[in-house]
mmCIF file of C-alpha atoms in Angstrom:
data_model
loop_
_atom_site.group_PDB
_atom_site.id
_atom_site.type_symbol
_atom_site.label_atom_id
_atom_site.label_comp_id
_atom_site.label_asym_id
_atom_site.label_seq_id
_atom_site.Cartn_x
_atom_site.Cartn_y
_atom_site.Cartn_z
ATOM 1 C CA MET M 1 35.953 36.855 32.959
ATOM 2 C CA ALA M 2 34.129 35.089 35.775
ATOM 3 C CA LEU M 3 30.763 35.221 33.959
ATOM 4 C CA SER M 4 32.452 33.917 30.762
ATOM 5 C CA GLY M 5 33.905 31.031 32.700
ATOM 6 C CA VAL M 6 30.550 30.144 34.222
ATOM 7 C CA ARG M 7 28.920 30.320 30.809
ATOM 8 C CA ASP M 8 31.508 28.063 29.254
ATOM 9 C CA HIS M 9 31.180 25.636 32.123
ATOM 10 C CA ARG M 10 27.422 25.523 31.674
ATOM 11 C CA ASN M 11 27.646 24.972 27.923
ATOM 12 C CA ALA M 12 30.125 22.216 28.569
ATOM 13 C CA VAL M 13 27.852 20.584 30.975
ATOM 14 C CA LEU M 14 24.825 20.803 28.629
ATOM 15 C CA GLY M 15 26.903 19.444 25.745
ATOM 16 C CA GLY M 16 28.012 16.582 27.919
ATOM 17 C CA ARG M 17 24.435 15.760 28.847
ATOM 18 C CA ARG M 18 23.341 15.816 25.273
ATOM 19 C CA ALA M 19 26.212 13.575 24.195
ATOM 20 C CA ARG M 20 25.474 11.064 26.997
ATOM 21 C CA ALA M 21 21.792 11.039 25.957
ATOM 22 C CA MET M 22 22.694 10.583 22.388
ATOM 23 C CA MET M 23 25.114 7.728 23.202
ATOM 24 C CA ARG M 24 22.283 6.036 25.069
ATOM 25 C CA ALA M 25 20.510 5.871 21.683
ATOM 26 C CA ILE M 26 23.685 4.883 19.738
ATOM 27 C CA ARG M 27 25.722 2.311 21.644
ATOM 28 C CA ARG M 28 28.087 1.336 18.841
ATOM 29 C CA ARG M 29 28.742 2.181 15.201
ATOM 30 C CA PRO M 30 27.034 -0.369 12.814
ATOM 31 C CA ASP M 31 29.195 -2.113 10.217
ATOM 32 C CA PRO M 32 28.946 0.065 7.131
ATOM 33 C CA HIS M 33 29.000 -3.110 4.945
ATOM 34 C CA SER M 34 26.141 -4.795 6.877
ATOM 35 C CA ASN M 35 23.437 -3.859 4.340
ATOM 36 C CA GLY M 36 21.998 -1.346 6.724
ATOM 37 C CA HIS M 37 21.062 -3.754 9.615
ATOM 38 C CA LEU M 38 22.552 -4.476 12.881
ATOM 39 C CA SER M 39 23.315 -8.000 13.630
ATOM 40 C CA GLY M 40 21.435 -9.956 16.251
ATOM 41 C CA THR M 41 17.809 -10.152 17.281
ATOM 42 C CA ARG M 42 15.885 -7.015 17.689
ATOM 43 C CA THR M 43 14.892 -6.211 21.271
ATOM 44 C CA ASP M 44 13.740 -3.153 23.069
ATOM 45 C CA SER M 45 17.297 -1.925 23.964
ATOM 46 C CA PRO M 46 17.958 1.577 22.638
ATOM 47 C CA ARG M 47 20.912 0.530 20.425
ATOM 48 C CA THR M 48 18.723 -1.794 18.244
ATOM 49 C CA ALA M 49 16.649 1.210 17.103
ATOM 50 C CA VAL M 50 19.644 2.454 15.175
ATOM 51 C CA VAL M 51 20.154 0.779 11.851
ATOM 52 C CA ASP M 52 23.116 2.797 10.577
ATOM 53 C CA TRP M 53 24.721 6.265 11.112
ATOM 54 C CA ALA M 54 27.580 7.950 9.342
ATOM 55 C CA PHE M 55 29.231 11.399 9.022
ATOM 56 C CA TYR M 56 29.550 12.706 5.378
ATOM 57 C CA ARG M 57 31.864 15.384 4.090
ATOM 58 C CA ASP M 58 32.249 16.525 0.436
ATOM 59 C CA GLY M 59 29.840 13.708 -0.652
ATOM 60 C CA LYS M 60 32.046 10.884 1.023
ATOM 61 C CA ARG M 61 31.438 8.802 4.104
ATOM 62 C CA GLN M 62 34.069 9.506 6.658
ATOM 63 C CA ASP M 63 34.845 6.046 8.199
ATOM 64 C CA ASP M 64 37.486 7.537 10.333
ATOM 65 C CA VAL M 65 34.859 9.153 12.584
ATOM 66 C CA THR M 66 34.220 6.588 15.206
ATOM 67 C CA SER M 67 32.250 8.612 17.736
ATOM 68 C CA TYR M 68 28.913 10.467 17.419
ATOM 69 C CA SER M 69 30.170 13.427 19.431
ATOM 70 C CA GLU M 70 33.063 13.928 17.032
ATOM 71 C CA ALA M 71 30.710 13.629 14.008
ATOM 72 C CA VAL M 72 28.296 16.189 15.377
ATOM 73 C CA ARG M 73 31.184 18.602 16.290
ATOM 74 C CA ARG M 74 32.539 18.335 12.707
ATOM 75 C CA ALA M 75 29.106 18.807 11.176
ATOM 76 C CA ARG M 76 28.404 21.918 13.168
ATOM 77 C CA ASP M 77 31.767 23.353 12.259
ATOM 78 C CA GLY M 78 30.444 23.425 8.711
ATOM 79 C CA GLY M 79 32.207 20.336 7.469
ATOM 80 C CA GLY M 80 29.481 18.033 6.478
ATOM 81 C CA PHE M 81 26.431 16.335 8.009
ATOM 82 C CA VAL M 82 25.354 13.276 10.010
ATOM 83 C CA TRP M 83 22.767 10.733 8.730
ATOM 84 C CA ILE M 84 21.153 8.569 11.328
ATOM 85 C CA GLY M 85 18.718 5.750 10.365
ATOM 86 C CA LEU M 86 16.225 4.419 12.969
ATOM 87 C CA PHE M 87 13.839 1.483 12.719
ATOM 88 C CA GLU M 88 10.595 1.690 14.696
ATOM 89 C CA PRO M 89 12.092 3.714 17.770
ATOM 90 C CA THR M 90 10.287 4.169 20.927
ATOM 91 C CA GLY M 91 9.911 7.519 22.595
ATOM 92 C CA ASP M 92 12.843 6.915 24.928
ATOM 93 C CA GLN M 93 15.062 5.749 22.120
ATOM 94 C CA LEU M 94 14.392 8.888 20.017
ATOM 95 C CA ALA M 95 14.623 11.256 23.001
ATOM 96 C CA GLY M 96 18.404 11.618 22.919
ATOM 97 C CA ILE M 97 18.495 12.397 19.169
ATOM 98 C CA ALA M 98 15.573 14.855 19.448
ATOM 99 C CA GLU M 99 17.364 16.677 22.308
ATOM 100 C CA GLU M 100 20.634 16.856 20.444
ATOM 101 C CA PHE M 101 19.134 18.272 17.298
ATOM 102 C CA ASP M 102 16.332 20.266 18.910
ATOM 103 C CA LEU M 103 13.565 18.379 17.098
ATOM 104 C CA HIS M 104 10.056 19.624 17.653
ATOM 105 C CA ALA M 105 7.968 17.609 20.148
ATOM 106 C CA LEU M 106 4.999 17.180 17.775
ATOM 107 C CA ALA M 107 7.277 15.928 15.010
ATOM 108 C CA VAL M 108 8.953 13.480 17.392
ATOM 109 C CA GLU M 109 5.537 12.155 18.572
ATOM 110 C CA ASP M 110 4.440 11.682 14.888
ATOM 111 C CA ALA M 111 7.705 9.764 14.163
ATOM 112 C CA VAL M 112 7.139 7.430 17.163
ATOM 113 C CA THR M 113 3.438 6.768 16.819
ATOM 114 C CA ALA M 114 3.279 6.638 12.956
ATOM 115 C CA HIS M 115 -0.014 6.370 11.211
ATOM 116 C CA GLN M 116 0.425 9.821 9.602
ATOM 117 C CA ARG M 117 -0.510 11.234 6.226
ATOM 118 C CA PRO M 118 2.185 12.117 3.757
ATOM 119 C CA LYS M 119 3.136 15.792 4.546
ATOM 120 C CA LEU M 120 5.957 18.269 4.761
ATOM 121 C CA GLU M 121 6.272 20.618 7.787
ATOM 122 C CA ARG M 122 8.824 23.076 8.795
ATOM 123 C CA TYR M 123 9.772 23.521 12.509
ATOM 124 C CA GLY M 124 12.316 26.204 12.953
ATOM 125 C CA ASP M 125 15.450 25.319 11.220
ATOM 126 C CA SER M 126 14.472 21.816 10.345
ATOM 127 C CA LEU M 127 12.083 20.019 7.937
ATOM 128 C CA PHE M 128 9.838 17.083 8.802
ATOM 129 C CA ALA M 129 8.720 14.885 5.934
ATOM 130 C CA VAL M 130 6.328 11.948 6.078
ATOM 131 C CA PHE M 131 6.108 9.309 3.183
ATOM 132 C CA LYS M 132 3.913 6.297 2.880
ATOM 133 C CA THR M 133 5.830 3.305 1.702
ATOM 134 C CA VAL M 134 4.191 0.371 -0.189
ATOM 135 C CA ARG M 135 5.124 -3.072 -1.189
ATOM 136 C CA TYR M 136 3.422 -5.586 -3.532
ATOM 137 C CA CYS M 137 2.644 -8.800 -1.815
ATOM 138 C CA PRO M 138 3.193 -11.735 -4.278
ATOM 139 C CA HIS M 139 0.469 -14.427 -4.471
ATOM 140 C CA GLU M 140 -0.050 -17.467 -6.579
ATOM 141 C CA GLU M 141 -3.790 -16.964 -6.926
ATOM 142 C CA PHE M 142 -5.871 -13.800 -6.235
ATOM 143 C CA THR M 143 -8.729 -14.518 -3.809
ATOM 144 C CA ALA M 144 -11.232 -12.441 -1.940
ATOM 145 C CA SER M 145 -8.949 -12.329 1.039
ATOM 146 C CA SER M 146 -5.614 -11.754 -0.671
ATOM 147 C CA GLU M 147 -3.428 -8.854 0.483
ATOM 148 C CA VAL M 148 -1.986 -7.123 -2.491
ATOM 149 C CA VAL M 149 -0.540 -3.957 -1.100
ATOM 150 C CA GLU M 150 1.323 -3.621 2.231
ATOM 151 C CA THR M 151 1.936 -0.061 3.517
ATOM 152 C CA GLY M 152 4.435 1.365 5.982
ATOM 153 C CA GLU M 153 5.882 4.785 6.834
ATOM 154 C CA LEU M 154 9.124 6.632 6.398
ATOM 155 C CA MET M 155 9.829 9.930 8.230
ATOM 156 C CA ALA M 156 12.765 12.226 7.636
ATOM 157 C CA PHE M 157 14.021 15.044 9.863
ATOM 158 C CA VAL M 158 16.319 17.280 7.786
ATOM 159 C CA GLY M 159 18.367 20.077 9.260
ATOM 160 C CA PRO M 160 21.510 22.013 8.124
ATOM 161 C CA GLU M 161 23.901 19.454 9.487
ATOM 162 C CA PHE M 162 21.805 16.403 9.995
ATOM 163 C CA VAL M 163 19.247 13.897 8.520
ATOM 164 C CA VAL M 164 17.347 11.484 10.855
ATOM 165 C CA THR M 165 15.262 8.878 9.056
ATOM 166 C CA VAL M 166 12.686 6.842 10.901
ATOM 167 C CA ARG M 167 11.201 3.705 9.325
ATOM 168 C CA HIS M 168 7.999 1.855 10.246
ATOM 169 C CA GLY M 169 7.555 -1.363 8.320
ATOM 170 C CA ASP M 170 9.967 -4.044 7.167
ATOM 171 C CA HIS M 171 9.830 -3.268 3.519
ATOM 172 C CA SER M 172 11.086 0.331 3.649
ATOM 173 C CA GLU M 173 14.818 -0.507 4.104
ATOM 174 C CA LEU M 174 17.150 2.241 3.114
ATOM 175 C CA GLY M 175 20.442 0.405 2.980
ATOM 176 C CA ARG M 176 20.388 0.397 -0.788
ATOM 177 C CA VAL M 177 19.578 4.120 -0.916
ATOM 178 C CA ARG M 178 22.522 4.848 1.330
ATOM 179 C CA ARG M 179 24.829 2.812 -0.771
ATOM 180 C CA GLN M 180 23.649 4.416 -4.013
ATOM 181 C CA LEU M 181 24.180 7.909 -2.566
ATOM 182 C CA GLN M 182 27.734 6.952 -1.380
ATOM 183 C CA ASP M 183 28.461 5.779 -4.957
ATOM 184 C CA ASN M 184 27.396 9.179 -6.234
ATOM 185 C CA PRO M 185 29.428 11.731 -4.229
ATOM 186 C CA ASP M 186 28.640 14.557 -6.638
ATOM 187 C CA HIS M 187 25.037 14.251 -5.678
ATOM 188 C CA LEU M 188 25.546 13.637 -1.984
ATOM 189 C CA ARG M 189 27.799 16.759 -1.873
ATOM 190 C CA HIS M 190 24.692 18.917 -1.972
ATOM 191 C CA GLY M 191 24.089 17.783 1.713
ATOM 192 C CA PRO M 192 20.906 16.665 3.629
ATOM 193 C CA SER M 193 18.584 17.676 0.831
ATOM 194 C CA ALA M 194 20.220 15.133 -1.430
ATOM 195 C CA VAL M 195 19.377 12.432 1.083
ATOM 196 C CA LEU M 196 15.698 13.778 1.311
ATOM 197 C CA HIS M 197 15.484 13.557 -2.456
ATOM 198 C CA ALA M 198 16.966 9.982 -2.540
ATOM 199 C CA VAL M 199 14.415 8.847 0.018
ATOM 200 C CA ALA M 200 11.480 10.452 -1.949
ATOM 201 C CA ASP M 201 12.806 8.953 -5.154
ATOM 202 C CA ARG M 202 12.981 5.530 -3.652
ATOM 203 C CA VAL M 203 9.473 5.813 -2.254
ATOM 204 C CA VAL M 204 7.983 6.852 -5.604
ATOM 205 C CA ASP M 205 9.965 4.256 -7.484
ATOM 206 C CA ASP M 206 8.286 1.659 -5.208
ATOM 207 C CA TYR M 207 4.979 3.110 -6.154
ATOM 208 C CA LEU M 208 5.736 2.530 -9.759
ATOM 209 C CA THR M 209 6.762 -1.061 -9.136
ATOM 210 C CA VAL M 210 3.507 -1.725 -7.248
ATOM 211 C CA VAL M 211 1.497 -0.045 -9.962
ATOM 212 C CA ASP M 212 2.929 -2.246 -12.714
ATOM 213 C CA ARG M 213 2.239 -5.384 -10.709
ATOM 214 C CA LEU M 214 -1.313 -4.236 -9.994
ATOM 215 C CA GLN M 215 -1.862 -3.702 -13.668
ATOM 216 C CA ASP M 216 -1.142 -7.384 -14.205
ATOM 217 C CA ASP M 217 -3.583 -8.434 -11.519
ATOM 218 C CA ILE M 218 -6.333 -6.144 -12.909
ATOM 219 C CA ASP M 219 -5.849 -7.478 -16.505
ATOM 220 C CA GLU M 220 -6.113 -11.087 -15.250
ATOM 221 C CA LEU M 221 -9.060 -10.286 -13.162
ATOM 222 C CA GLU M 222 -10.807 -8.490 -16.015
ATOM 223 C CA ILE M 223 -10.356 -11.647 -18.225
ATOM 224 C CA SER M 224 -11.738 -13.925 -15.480
ATOM 225 C CA ILE M 225 -14.666 -11.819 -14.662
ATOM 226 C CA PHE M 226 -15.998 -11.962 -18.192
ATOM 227 C CA SER M 227 -15.458 -15.722 -18.525
ATOM 228 C CA ALA M 228 -18.096 -18.317 -18.040
ATOM 229 C CA ARG M 229 -19.555 -17.881 -14.481
ATOM 230 C CA GLY M 230 -16.813 -15.370 -13.747
ATOM 231 C CA ALA M 231 -19.249 -12.956 -12.418
ATOM 232 C CA ARG M 232 -19.781 -15.305 -9.426
ATOM 233 C CA ASN M 233 -16.551 -14.044 -7.975
ATOM 234 C CA VAL M 234 -17.260 -10.272 -7.865
ATOM 235 C CA GLU M 235 -15.906 -10.286 -4.249
ATOM 236 C CA ARG M 236 -12.429 -10.535 -5.747
ATOM 237 C CA VAL M 237 -13.007 -7.277 -7.753
ATOM 238 C CA TYR M 238 -14.149 -5.608 -4.454
ATOM 239 C CA GLN M 239 -11.130 -6.803 -2.599
ATOM 240 C CA LEU M 240 -8.764 -5.539 -5.334
ATOM 241 C CA LYS M 241 -10.628 -2.202 -5.380
ATOM 242 C CA ARG M 242 -9.945 -1.873 -1.619
ATOM 243 C CA GLU M 243 -6.262 -2.520 -2.116
ATOM 244 C CA VAL M 244 -6.128 0.096 -4.922
ATOM 245 C CA LEU M 245 -7.893 2.629 -2.571
ATOM 246 C CA GLU M 246 -5.217 1.896 0.115
ATOM 247 C CA LEU M 247 -2.536 2.658 -2.441
ATOM 248 C CA LYS M 248 -4.424 5.874 -3.452
ATOM 249 C CA ARG M 249 -4.427 7.063 0.135
ATOM 250 C CA ALA M 250 -0.666 6.650 0.161
ATOM 251 C CA VAL M 251 -0.036 8.297 -3.180
ATOM 252 C CA ALA M 252 -2.443 11.290 -3.444
ATOM 253 C CA PRO M 253 -1.444 13.291 -0.340
ATOM 254 C CA LEU M 254 2.275 13.264 -1.403
ATOM 255 C CA ALA M 255 1.629 15.516 -4.394
ATOM 256 C CA GLY M 256 1.463 18.691 -2.360
ATOM 257 C CA PRO M 257 4.813 18.166 -0.408
ATOM 258 C CA LEU M 258 6.607 17.203 -3.617
ATOM 259 C CA ARG M 259 5.233 20.223 -5.498
ATOM 260 C CA GLN M 260 6.432 22.375 -2.683
ATOM 261 C CA LEU M 261 9.883 20.892 -2.712
ATOM 262 C CA ALA M 262 10.138 21.142 -6.491
ATOM 263 C CA GLU M 263 8.715 24.588 -7.075
ATOM 264 C CA ARG M 264 9.127 26.731 -3.912
ATOM 265 C CA PRO M 265 12.546 27.886 -2.664
ATOM 266 C CA VAL M 266 13.138 26.077 0.613
ATOM 267 C CA ARG M 267 16.118 27.152 2.715
ATOM 268 C CA LEU M 268 17.238 23.605 3.516
ATOM 269 C CA VAL M 269 16.980 22.356 -0.055
ATOM 270 C CA ALA M 270 19.791 23.161 -2.422
ATOM 271 C CA PRO M 271 18.580 24.841 -5.652
ATOM 272 C CA GLU M 272 20.230 22.035 -7.669
ATOM 273 C CA ILE M 273 18.156 19.399 -5.902
ATOM 274 C CA ARG M 274 14.878 21.091 -6.622
ATOM 275 C CA GLU M 275 15.347 19.986 -10.344
ATOM 276 C CA TYR M 276 15.567 16.395 -9.080
ATOM 277 C CA PHE M 277 12.378 16.815 -7.059
ATOM 278 C CA ARG M 278 10.580 17.874 -10.216
ATOM 279 C CA ASP M 279 11.526 14.595 -11.767
ATOM 280 C CA VAL M 280 10.136 12.670 -8.742
ATOM 281 C CA GLU M 281 6.959 14.850 -8.964
ATOM 282 C CA ASP M 282 6.527 13.737 -12.597
ATOM 283 C CA HIS M 283 6.844 10.070 -11.603
ATOM 284 C CA LEU M 284 4.341 10.578 -8.893
ATOM 285 C CA ALA M 285 1.845 12.228 -11.280
ATOM 286 C CA ARG M 286 2.090 9.109 -13.508
ATOM 287 C CA VAL M 287 1.404 6.961 -10.497
ATOM 288 C CA ARG M 288 -1.635 9.112 -9.524
ATOM 289 C CA GLU M 289 -3.081 8.931 -12.941
ATOM 290 C CA GLN M 290 -2.637 5.118 -13.111
ATOM 291 C CA VAL M 291 -4.186 4.693 -9.702
ATOM 292 C CA SER M 292 -7.153 6.773 -10.555
ATOM 293 C CA ALA M 293 -7.583 4.884 -13.814
ATOM 294 C CA PHE M 294 -7.376 1.492 -11.762
ATOM 295 C CA ASP M 295 -10.055 2.795 -9.518
ATOM 296 C CA GLU M 296 -12.376 3.778 -12.321
ATOM 297 C CA LEU M 297 -11.691 0.581 -14.174
ATOM 298 C CA LEU M 298 -12.396 -1.643 -11.143
ATOM 299 C CA THR M 299 -15.622 0.360 -10.636
ATOM 300 C CA SER M 300 -16.741 -0.453 -14.141
ATOM 301 C CA ILE M 301 -15.629 -4.155 -13.823
ATOM 302 C CA LEU M 302 -17.523 -4.391 -10.514
ATOM 303 C CA GLN M 303 -20.686 -2.859 -12.070
ATOM 304 C CA ALA M 304 -20.327 -5.176 -15.116
ATOM 305 C CA GLY M 305 -19.870 -8.214 -12.840
ATOM 306 C CA LEU M 306 -22.918 -7.261 -10.813
ATOM 307 C CA ALA M 307 -24.904 -6.815 -13.956
ATOM 308 C CA GLN M 308 -23.739 -10.198 -15.243
ATOM 309 C CA LEU M 309 -24.629 -11.719 -11.903
ATOM 310 C CA THR M 310 -28.239 -10.224 -12.153
ATOM 311 C CA VAL M 311 -28.636 -11.496 -15.732
ATOM 312 C CA ALA M 312 -27.438 -14.994 -14.677
ATOM 313 C CA GLU M 313 -29.845 -15.065 -11.771
ATOM 314 C CA ASN M 314 -32.669 -13.969 -14.129
ATOM 315 C CA GLU M 315 -31.741 -16.817 -16.460
ATOM 316 C CA ASP M 316 -31.748 -19.213 -13.606
ATOM 317 C CA MET M 317 -35.114 -18.032 -12.533
ATOM 318 C CA ARG M 318 -36.535 -18.376 -15.998
ATOM 319 C CA LYS M 319 -35.233 -21.988 -16.237
ATOM 320 C CA ILE M 320 -36.611 -22.855 -12.852
ATOM 321 C CA SER M 321 -39.966 -21.272 -13.802
ATOM 322 C CA ALA M 322 -40.069 -23.281 -17.086
ATOM 323 C CA TRP M 323 -39.448 -26.532 -15.376
ATOM 324 C CA VAL M 324 -42.071 -25.758 -12.766
ATOM 325 C CA ALA M 325 -44.583 -25.058 -15.537
ATOM 326 C CA ILE M 326 -43.736 -28.353 -17.289
ATOM 327 C CA LEU M 327 -43.933 -30.321 -14.030
ATOM 328 C CA ALA M 328 -47.157 -28.723 -13.092
ATOM 329 C CA VAL M 329 -48.946 -30.553 -15.953
ATOM 330 C CA PRO M 330 -48.461 -34.137 -14.652
ATOM 331 C CA THR M 331 -48.883 -32.944 -11.150
ATOM 332 C CA MET M 332 -52.301 -31.394 -12.036
ATOM 333 C CA ILE M 333 -53.500 -34.350 -14.016
ATOM 334 C CA ALA M 334 -52.387 -36.876 -11.451
ATOM 335 C CA GLY M 335 -54.035 -34.841 -8.757
ATOM 336 C CA ILE M 336 -57.283 -34.891 -10.573
ATOM 337 C CA TYR M 337 -57.295 -38.645 -11.250
ATOM 338 C CA GLY M 338 -56.172 -39.187 -7.691
ATOM 339 C CA MET M 339 -59.490 -37.904 -6.331
ATOM 340 C CA ASN M 340 -61.976 -40.471 -4.912
ATOM 341 C CA PHE M 341 -64.834 -39.790 -7.252
ATOM 342 C CA GLU M 342 -66.645 -42.632 -9.054
ATOM 343 C CA PHE M 343 -67.765 -40.858 -12.003
ATOM 344 C CA ILE M 344 -64.553 -39.226 -13.319
ATOM 345 C CA PRO M 345 -64.457 -39.451 -17.074
ATOM 346 C CA GLU M 346 -62.517 -42.373 -18.501
ATOM 347 C CA THR M 347 -61.635 -43.948 -15.190
ATOM 348 C CA HIS M 348 -63.281 -47.229 -16.133
ATOM 349 C CA TRP M 349 -62.100 -47.185 -19.740
ATOM 350 C CA ARG M 350 -59.529 -49.864 -20.667
ATOM 351 C CA TYR M 351 -57.230 -47.460 -22.360
ATOM 352 C CA GLY M 352 -57.761 -44.518 -20.061
ATOM 353 C CA TYR M 353 -54.218 -44.978 -18.408
ATOM 354 C CA TYR M 354 -52.460 -44.842 -21.760
ATOM 355 C CA MET M 355 -54.516 -41.842 -22.864
ATOM 356 C CA VAL M 356 -53.658 -39.819 -19.714
ATOM 357 C CA MET M 357 -49.964 -40.670 -20.026
ATOM 358 C CA THR M 358 -49.910 -39.735 -23.629
ATOM 359 C CA LEU M 359 -51.650 -36.399 -22.802
ATOM 360 C CA ILE M 360 -49.099 -35.616 -20.116
ATOM 361 C CA VAL M 361 -46.078 -36.432 -22.292
ATOM 362 C CA GLY M 362 -47.551 -34.470 -25.246
ATOM 363 C CA ILE M 363 -48.292 -31.327 -23.218
ATOM 364 C CA CYS M 364 -44.904 -31.499 -21.381
ATOM 365 C CA PHE M 365 -43.064 -31.920 -24.674
ATOM 366 C CA GLY M 366 -44.876 -28.979 -26.206
ATOM 367 C CA LEU M 367 -44.113 -26.758 -23.242
ATOM 368 C CA HIS M 368 -40.498 -27.771 -23.423
ATOM 369 C CA ARG M 369 -40.356 -26.894 -27.106
ATOM 370 C CA TYR M 370 -41.995 -23.569 -26.496
ATOM 371 C CA PHE M 371 -39.653 -22.610 -23.621
ATOM 372 C CA LYS M 372 -36.579 -23.780 -25.594
ATOM 373 C CA ARG M 373 -37.610 -21.723 -28.594
ATOM 374 C CA ASN M 374 -37.964 -18.642 -26.396
ATOM 375 C CA GLY M 375 -34.594 -19.084 -24.674
ATOM 376 C CA TRP M 376 -35.864 -20.046 -21.244
ATOM 377 C CA LEU M 377 -34.223 -23.438 -21.410
#
């Protein structure tokens, strides 16, 4: 009995430490109707890293749970799960959550430092997923320095009774995803894997939006590059190709993780949710095909533009050469008659000036006709 009492006391102390560490990261419960953002200016205090958190049971948000410790206790009793949303947390801000849910140190480091490739990793009883988020940057006129695709990152820790999402980048806000899930309790009832699917679906939907907008930019650029003197702006093609490659780096590596979630049994993913991941995988396949087609099309446009530029330069050189040949005639004749020799023919003839000018004009006119007929002028 004494050993049991010591063990219970130790567990109580550890639980209290974890709760205090967690509460240092979550100071207050955000307003569930605040569109997923805390009010006030963001600083480096721990509370501002938390965008929203909630406890869900039977597909419904339990607003009567006002303390994190109570939410975790209920989740671990098998009655639901906790979803915590963080925005660009520091290591200290994430430490309490990592300790509470026993998150792997390598995954926590990736979530803090960001700049990761899309991937899916399993650490013990939890999954760690990384998504690249993208946003189309509107612009009135596409130039050689325009930014078209802005990227960010979204990480998700998924366990039996928790989901922790970490965002990097202002455009990957998940407030709408949370509200849509809360409006669909039948789907949310499947637990943390439903949240993971909703996050993946949101990311891929954003890919589709960006791809559609890029299609408009490429069509406009293709028309302009083949217009008069459009080949002079091939740097715009190169800039857009760089933006497409950035999108490709975000999209392509995600195929493997989605295929794994859609086709392989994963303990933390409900079988019913795997069907939804197949739908997301289909959408991603469409995006990958379009991005690859964009890359090939821009390569062709770039090559065509460079070829047009070479042809235009050759035409300019021919025109310059033709005019140089025409102007060489009066230059040569004037140079000859400008020499200080007494016995140059016709220098003392009364009509010599008129004869020389007529000769110059006649030869120049003949050369101009010749070059014009051959397409040099």
